[in-house]
Amino acid sequence: MGNKTNGLLALLGLGALAYWKYKKSTPEQQQAVKDKINTAKDNLNKLGNDIKNKANDVASQVQSKVDEAKTKIEDSTAN
């Protein structure tokens, strides 16, 4: 439990330091930070969408294989 508390306090401290440095920086530096954050957010969204699309492709491939196997089983039992 102590490690979690220390970790959370360290994270909070880093966040406070980052916020303080951000507020003390020039408007140009603040804009650069905002641009980096927006770029990172866009990249994460793109990655998430790519993973989602890949998962949907795999799911549809699996479903088609299942349907194909069902058809083969139905054909073999009908004969």
N, CA, C and O atoms as a MOPAC input file, in Angstrom:
PM7 MOZYME 1SCF
protein

 N      0.83000 1    -1.19300 1     0.00000 1
 C      0.00000 1     0.00000 1     0.00000 1
 C      0.86700 1     1.24700 1     0.00000 1
 O      0.50700 1     2.25900 1    -0.60200 1
 N      2.02500 1     1.17600 1     0.68300 1
 C      2.91400 1     2.32400 1     0.74900 1
 C      3.47400 1     2.70400 1    -0.61100 1
 O      3.64300 1     3.88600 1    -0.90900 1
 N      3.76300 1     1.70400 1    -1.43800 1
 C      4.30100 1     1.98200 1    -2.76600 1
 C      3.28800 1     2.70900 1    -3.63600 1
 O      3.64600 1     3.60800 1    -4.39700 1
 N      2.03100 1     2.32300 1    -3.52200 1
 C      0.99000 1     3.00000 1    -4.30000 1
 C      0.87300 1     4.46100 1    -3.88000 1
 O      0.76400 1     5.35400 1    -4.71900 1
 N      0.89700 1     4.68800 1    -2.58400 1
 C      0.77900 1     6.05700 1    -2.07700 1
 C      1.96000 1     6.89300 1    -2.53000 1
 O      1.79100 1     8.02400 1    -2.98400 1
 N      3.16500 1     6.33200 1    -2.40500 1
 C      4.35800 1     7.06300 1    -2.83200 1
 C      4.32700 1     7.33700 1    -4.32800 1
 O      4.71600 1     8.41700 1    -4.77200 1
 N      3.87300 1     6.37500 1    -5.09300 1
 C      3.78400 1     6.55600 1    -6.53600 1
 C      2.79300 1     7.64000 1    -6.90600 1
 O      3.05500 1     8.46900 1    -7.77800 1
 N      1.64400 1     7.62500 1    -6.23100 1
 C      0.63100 1     8.65200 1    -6.50900 1
 C      1.12100 1    10.03600 1    -6.10700 1
 O      0.87500 1    11.01500 1    -6.81000 1
 N      1.81300 1    10.11600 1    -4.97700 1
 C      2.36600 1    11.40300 1    -4.55400 1
 C      3.43100 1    11.90000 1    -5.52400 1
 O      3.49400 1    13.09300 1    -5.82100 1
 N      4.26400 1    10.99600 1    -6.01500 1
 C      5.28500 1    11.36900 1    -6.98700 1
 C      4.63100 1    11.85400 1    -8.27500 1
 O      5.06200 1    12.84900 1    -8.85800 1
 N      3.59600 1    11.15600 1    -8.71800 1
 C      2.88500 1    11.54800 1    -9.93400 1
 C      2.21700 1    12.90400 1    -9.75500 1
 O      2.24800 1    13.73800 1   -10.66000 1
 N      1.62600 1    13.12100 1    -8.61500 1
 C      1.00400 1    14.40900 1    -8.31600 1
 C      2.04600 1    15.51500 1    -8.29500 1
 O      1.80400 1    16.60900 1    -8.80700 1
 N      3.20100 1    15.23900 1    -7.70900 1
 C      4.28400 1    16.21600 1    -7.67700 1
 C      4.78800 1    16.55800 1    -9.06700 1
 O      5.03100 1    17.72400 1    -9.37600 1
 N      4.94500 1    15.54600 1    -9.90500 1
 C      5.38000 1    15.78700 1   -11.28300 1
 C      4.34600 1    16.60700 1   -12.04700 1
 O      4.69300 1    17.49100 1   -12.83000 1
 N      3.08400 1    16.30300 1   -11.81200 1
 C      2.02300 1    17.06700 1   -12.46400 1
 C      2.03700 1    18.51800 1   -12.03100 1
 O      1.87000 1    19.42200 1   -12.85100 1
 N      2.23800 1    18.74100 1   -10.73100 1
 C      2.29100 1    20.11800 1   -10.22100 1
 C      3.49000 1    20.85600 1   -10.79600 1
 O      3.37900 1    22.02400 1   -11.16700 1
 N      4.63400 1    20.18500 1   -10.87200 1
 C      5.83100 1    20.80700 1   -11.44900 1
 C      5.61000 1    21.14400 1   -12.92300 1
 O      5.97300 1    22.22800 1   -13.37800 1
 N      5.01500 1    20.21200 1   -13.66200 1
 C      4.75300 1    20.45700 1   -15.07900 1
 C      3.78800 1    21.62300 1   -15.25600 1
 O      3.98400 1    22.46000 1   -16.13600 1
 N      2.75800 1    21.68400 1   -14.43400 1
 C      1.79100 1    22.78900 1   -14.51100 1
 C      2.47100 1    24.11600 1   -14.20400 1
 O      2.23000 1    25.10800 1   -14.89200 1
 N      3.31800 1    24.14500 1   -13.18100 1
 C      4.03000 1    25.36800 1   -12.80000 1
 C      4.94400 1    25.83400 1   -13.93700 1
 O      4.97500 1    27.01800 1   -14.27600 1
 N      5.69500 1    24.87700 1   -14.52700 1
 C      6.58800 1    25.24000 1   -15.63800 1
 C      5.78100 1    25.74200 1   -16.83400 1
 O      6.20100 1    26.67100 1   -17.52300 1
 N      4.62900 1    25.13000 1   -17.07700 1
 C      3.78400 1    25.54100 1   -18.19200 1
 C      3.28600 1    26.96900 1   -17.98100 1
 O      3.31400 1    27.78000 1   -18.90700 1
 N      2.83500 1    27.27600 1   -16.77500 1
 C      2.30700 1    28.61300 1   -16.49300 1
 C      3.40400 1    29.67200 1   -16.56100 1
 O      3.11800 1    30.82300 1   -16.89100 1
 N      4.65300 1    29.31300 1   -16.25600 1
 C      5.76300 1    30.26600 1   -16.27300 1
 C      6.37300 1    30.43200 1   -17.66900 1
 O      7.16900 1    31.34500 1   -17.88900 1
 N      6.00900 1    29.56200 1   -18.60800 1
 C      6.61300 1    29.61200 1   -19.93900 1
 C      5.97200 1    30.69900 1   -20.79300 1
 O      4.91700 1    31.24000 1   -20.45800 1
 N      6.63400 1    31.00400 1   -21.90000 1
 C      6.14300 1    32.03500 1   -22.82300 1
 C      4.93400 1    31.49000 1   -23.59000 1
 O      4.74000 1    30.27700 1   -23.65800 1
 N      4.12700 1    32.37700 1   -24.16100 1
 C      2.98400 1    31.90200 1   -24.96200 1
 C      3.40000 1    30.98700 1   -26.11500 1
 O      2.67600 1    30.05400 1   -26.46200 1
 N      4.56300 1    31.25600 1   -26.70500 1
 C      5.03600 1    30.39500 1   -27.80100 1
 C      5.34700 1    28.98700 1   -27.28100 1
 O      5.02700 1    27.99100 1   -27.92900 1
 N      5.97100 1    28.92200 1   -26.11000 1
 C      6.27200 1    27.62100 1   -25.53200 1
 C      4.98400 1    26.89400 1   -25.12700 1
 O      4.88100 1    25.67700 1   -25.27900 1
 N      4.01900 1    27.63400 1   -24.61800 1
 C      2.73800 1    27.02200 1   -24.26000 1
 C      2.04700 1    26.46800 1   -25.49800 1
 O      1.46700 1    25.38300 1   -25.45700 1
 N      2.10800 1    27.21000 1   -26.59700 1
 C      1.49200 1    26.73100 1   -27.83800 1
 C      2.20200 1    25.48300 1   -28.33600 1
 O      1.56100 1    24.56300 1   -28.84500 1
 N      3.52500 1    25.44400 1   -28.19200 1
 C      4.27300 1    24.26200 1   -28.61200 1
 C      3.83600 1    23.04200 1   -27.80100 1
 O      3.69900 1    21.94900 1   -28.35100 1
 N      3.61700 1    23.22400 1   -26.49600 1
 C      3.15000 1    22.12100 1   -25.65300 1
 C      1.75700 1    21.68100 1   -26.09500 1
 O      1.48600 1    20.48400 1   -26.19700 1
 N      0.88000 1    22.63800 1   -26.35500 1
 C     -0.47200 1    22.29900 1   -26.81000 1
 C     -0.42700 1    21.52900 1   -28.12800 1
 O     -1.16900 1    20.56600 1   -28.32200 1
 N      0.45900 1    21.97100 1   -29.04000 1
 C      0.58200 1    21.28300 1   -30.32600 1
 C      1.06600 1    19.85000 1   -30.14100 1
 O      0.56600 1    18.93300 1   -30.79300 1
 N      2.04400 1    19.65600 1   -29.25000 1
 C      2.53800 1    18.29300 1   -28.99500 1
 C      1.43600 1    17.42000 1   -28.42100 1
 O      1.29000 1    16.26100 1   -28.81000 1
 N      0.66200 1    17.97100 1   -27.49900 1
 C     -0.42400 1    17.19900 1   -26.89000 1
 C     -1.47200 1    16.83700 1   -27.93500 1
 O     -1.94700 1    15.70200 1   -27.97500 1
 N     -1.83400 1    17.80300 1   -28.78200 1
 C     -2.83000 1    17.53400 1   -29.82700 1
 C     -2.32900 1    16.50000 1   -30.82200 1
 O     -3.09600 1    15.64900 1   -31.27200 1
 N     -1.03800 1    16.56700 1   -31.17000 1
 C     -0.46300 1    15.58800 1   -32.09100 1
 C     -0.48800 1    14.19500 1   -31.46400 1
 O     -0.84800 1    13.21400 1   -32.11500 1
 N     -0.10300 1    14.12400 1   -30.19500 1
 C     -0.11800 1    12.83000 1   -29.50700 1
 C     -1.54200 1    12.28100 1   -29.43100 1
 O     -1.76000 1    11.08400 1   -29.62300 1
 N     -2.51200 1    13.15600 1   -29.15000 1
 C     -3.91300 1    12.72700 1   -29.07700 1
 C     -4.38500 1    12.20600 1   -30.43300 1
 O     -5.05200 1    11.17400 1   -30.50900 1
 N     -4.03700 1    12.92200 1   -31.50100 1
 C     -4.43200 1    12.48200 1   -32.83700 1
 C     -3.80700 1    11.13500 1   -33.18300 1
 O     -4.46000 1    10.26900 1   -33.76600 1
 N     -2.52700 1    10.96500 1   -32.81600 1
 C     -1.85400 1     9.69600 1   -33.08500 1
 C     -2.49400 1     8.54700 1   -32.30600 1
 O     -2.64700 1     7.44600 1   -32.83400 1
 N     -2.86600 1     8.80400 1   -31.05500 1
 C     -3.53000 1     7.76800 1   -30.26900 1
 C     -4.89800 1     7.42100 1   -30.84700 1
 O     -5.27300 1     6.25000 1   -30.89900 1
 N     -5.63800 1     8.42900 1   -31.27900 1
 C     -6.94300 1     8.16500 1   -31.90100 1
 C     -6.78200 1     7.34900 1   -33.17100 1
 O     -7.55700 1     6.42700 1   -33.42600 1
 N     -5.76800 1     7.68900 1   -33.97300 1
 C     -5.51900 1     6.94900 1   -35.21600 1
 C     -5.14300 1     5.50300 1   -34.90200 1
 O     -5.62700 1     4.57200 1   -35.54500 1
 N     -4.28000 1     5.32900 1   -33.91000 1
 C     -3.88800 1     3.98200 1   -33.51800 1
 C     -5.09600 1     3.18500 1   -33.02600 1
 O     -5.26600 1     2.02000 1   -33.38400 1
 N     -5.92900 1     3.81900 1   -32.21000 1
 C     -7.12500 1     3.14500 1   -31.71500 1
 C     -8.05700 1     2.74300 1   -32.84200 1
 O     -8.61100 1     1.64400 1   -32.83200 1
 N     -8.23200 1     3.62800 1   -33.81500 1
 C     -9.09400 1     3.31100 1   -34.95800 1
 C     -8.49500 1     2.19100 1   -35.79900 1
 O     -9.22100 1     1.32200 1   -36.28200 1
 N     -7.16900 1     2.20400 1   -35.97700 1
 C     -6.52100 1     1.14100 1   -36.74300 1
 C     -6.70800 1    -0.20900 1   -36.05100 1
 O     -7.00300 1    -1.21100 1   -36.70200 1
 N     -6.53600 1    -0.23000 1   -34.73000 1
 C     -6.70900 1    -1.47600 1   -33.97700 1
 C     -8.15100 1    -1.95400 1   -34.06400 1
 O     -8.41200 1    -3.14600 1   -34.23000 1
 N     -9.08600 1    -1.01700 1   -33.95100 1
 C    -10.51000 1    -1.37300 1   -34.03100 1
 C    -10.84000 1    -1.95500 1   -35.40800 1
 O    -11.54700 1    -2.95800 1   -35.50900 1
 N    -10.33200 1    -1.32700 1   -36.45800 1
 C    -10.59400 1    -1.83000 1   -37.81200 1
 C     -9.99000 1    -3.21200 1   -38.01600 1
 O    -10.61200 1    -4.08400 1   -38.62300 1
 N     -8.77800 1    -3.41100 1   -37.51000 1
 C     -8.12100 1    -4.71000 1   -37.64000 1
 C     -8.91700 1    -5.77700 1   -36.88400 1
 O     -9.10200 1    -6.88800 1   -37.38200 1
 N     -9.38400 1    -5.43800 1   -35.68500 1
 C    -10.17900 1    -6.39500 1   -34.90400 1
 C    -11.47700 1    -6.73600 1   -35.63100 1
 O    -11.89100 1    -7.89500 1   -35.64400 1
 N    -12.11600 1    -5.74600 1   -36.23000 1
 C    -13.35000 1    -6.00700 1   -36.97900 1
 C    -13.07800 1    -6.89100 1   -38.19500 1
 O    -13.88400 1    -7.76100 1   -38.52400 1
 N    -11.94000 1    -6.66900 1   -38.86300 1
 C    -11.58200 1    -7.51200 1   -40.00500 1
 C    -11.37500 1    -8.95700 1   -39.56700 1
 O    -11.86200 1    -9.88400 1   -40.21400 1
 N    -10.66000 1    -9.14200 1   -38.48000 1
 C    -10.40700 1   -10.49700 1   -37.98400 1
 C    -11.72100 1   -11.15100 1   -37.56200 1
 O    -11.94700 1   -12.32900 1   -37.83500 1
 N    -12.58000 1   -10.38900 1   -36.90000 1
 C    -13.86500 1   -10.94800 1   -36.46800 1
 C    -14.70400 1   -11.36800 1   -37.67200 1
 O    -15.34200 1   -12.42100 1   -37.64000 1
 N    -14.71200 1   -10.57300 1   -38.71700 1
 C    -15.50100 1   -10.94800 1   -39.89000 1
 C    -14.89600 1   -12.15600 1   -40.59900 1
 O    -15.62600 1   -12.98500 1   -41.14400 1
 N    -13.56100 1   -12.26200 1   -40.59400 1
 C    -12.92400 1   -13.45000 1   -41.18300 1
 C    -13.28700 1   -14.70000 1   -40.39500 1
 O    -13.58700 1   -15.74400 1   -40.97500 1
 N    -13.25900 1   -14.59100 1   -39.08000 1
 C    -13.61700 1   -15.73100 1   -38.23400 1
 C    -15.08000 1   -16.10600 1   -38.46600 1
 O    -15.40300 1   -17.28900 1   -38.57700 1
 N    -15.95700 1   -15.12100 1   -38.53900 1
 C    -17.37500 1   -15.40000 1   -38.76400 1
 C    -17.58900 1   -16.08500 1   -40.10500 1
 O    -18.40500 1   -17.00000 1   -40.20500 1
 N    -16.87600 1   -15.66000 1   -41.12600 1
 C    -17.04500 1   -16.30100 1   -42.43300 1
 C    -16.53900 1   -17.74200 1   -42.39500 1
 O    -17.12300 1   -18.62200 1   -43.02800 1
 N    -15.45400 1   -17.98400 1   -41.65500 1
 C    -14.95700 1   -19.36500 1   -41.53000 1
 C    -15.96800 1   -20.23400 1   -40.77000 1
 O    -16.17300 1   -21.39500 1   -41.12100 1
 N    -16.59100 1   -19.68000 1   -39.74500 1
 C    -17.60500 1   -20.41700 1   -38.97800 1
 C    -18.79800 1   -20.72800 1   -39.87900 1
 O    -19.30100 1   -21.85100 1   -39.88600 1
 N    -19.24100 1   -19.74200 1   -40.62800 1
 C    -20.37100 1   -19.96800 1   -41.53600 1
 C    -20.02100 1   -21.02500 1   -42.58300 1
 O    -20.85700 1   -21.85600 1   -42.93700 1
 N    -18.79900 1   -20.99000 1   -43.06800 1
 C    -18.34800 1   -21.96700 1   -44.05700 1
 C    -18.35200 1   -23.37500 1   -43.44800 1
 O    -18.78500 1   -24.33400 1   -44.08600 1
 N    -17.87000 1   -23.48400 1   -42.22100 1
 C    -17.84200 1   -24.78500 1   -41.54800 1
 C    -19.25600 1   -25.28800 1   -41.28600 1
 O    -19.52100 1   -26.48000 1   -41.43700 1
 N    -20.16800 1   -24.39900 1   -40.89700 1
 C    -21.55700 1   -24.80000 1   -40.68100 1
 C    -22.17100 1   -25.34000 1   -41.96000 1
 O    -22.87300 1   -26.35100 1   -41.94700 1
 N    -21.89900 1   -24.65400 1   -43.06800 1
 C    -22.44000 1   -25.09100 1   -44.35300 1
 C    -21.92200 1   -26.46700 1   -44.71000 1
 O    -22.68200 1   -27.31400 1   -45.17900 1
 N    -20.62900 1   -26.70300 1   -44.49200 1
 C    -20.06200 1   -28.02400 1   -44.79600 1
 C    -20.69700 1   -29.10900 1   -43.92300 1
 O    -20.99100 1   -30.20400 1   -44.40100 1
 N    -20.90300 1   -28.79800 1   -42.65400 1
 C    -21.50200 1   -29.77700 1   -41.74100 1
 C    -22.94300 1   -30.04600 1   -42.16100 1
 O    -23.36700 1   -31.20200 1   -42.17800 1
 N    -23.69900 1   -29.01300 1   -42.49700 1
 C    -25.08500 1   -29.19400 1   -42.91800 1
 C    -25.15500 1   -30.00600 1   -44.20100 1
 O    -26.02200 1   -30.86700 1   -44.35300 1
 N    -24.23500 1   -29.72900 1   -45.13100 1
 C    -24.23100 1   -30.48700 1   -46.39800 1
 C    -23.89300 1   -31.95300 1   -46.16000 1
 O    -24.47700 1   -32.83600 1   -46.78900 1
 N    -22.95600 1   -32.21500 1   -45.25900 1
 C    -22.55500 1   -33.60600 1   -45.02400 1
 C    -23.62900 1   -34.38200 1   -44.25600 1
 O    -23.76800 1   -35.58900 1   -44.45100 1
 N    -24.38700 1   -33.71100 1   -43.38900 1
 C    -25.45300 1   -34.40800 1   -42.66300 1
 C    -26.69100 1   -34.58800 1   -43.51900 1
 O    -27.48300 1   -35.49900 1   -43.27500 1
 N    -26.87300 1   -33.73700 1   -44.51900 1
 C    -28.03500 1   -33.84700 1   -45.38900 1
 C    -27.90000 1   -35.03600 1   -46.32300 1
 O    -28.89800 1   -35.60400 1   -46.76900 1
 N    -26.67400 1   -35.40600 1   -46.61500 1
 C    -26.44800 1   -36.53700 1   -47.53900 1
 C    -26.48000 1   -37.79800 1   -46.79900 1
 O    -26.31200 1   -38.86400 1   -47.39000 1

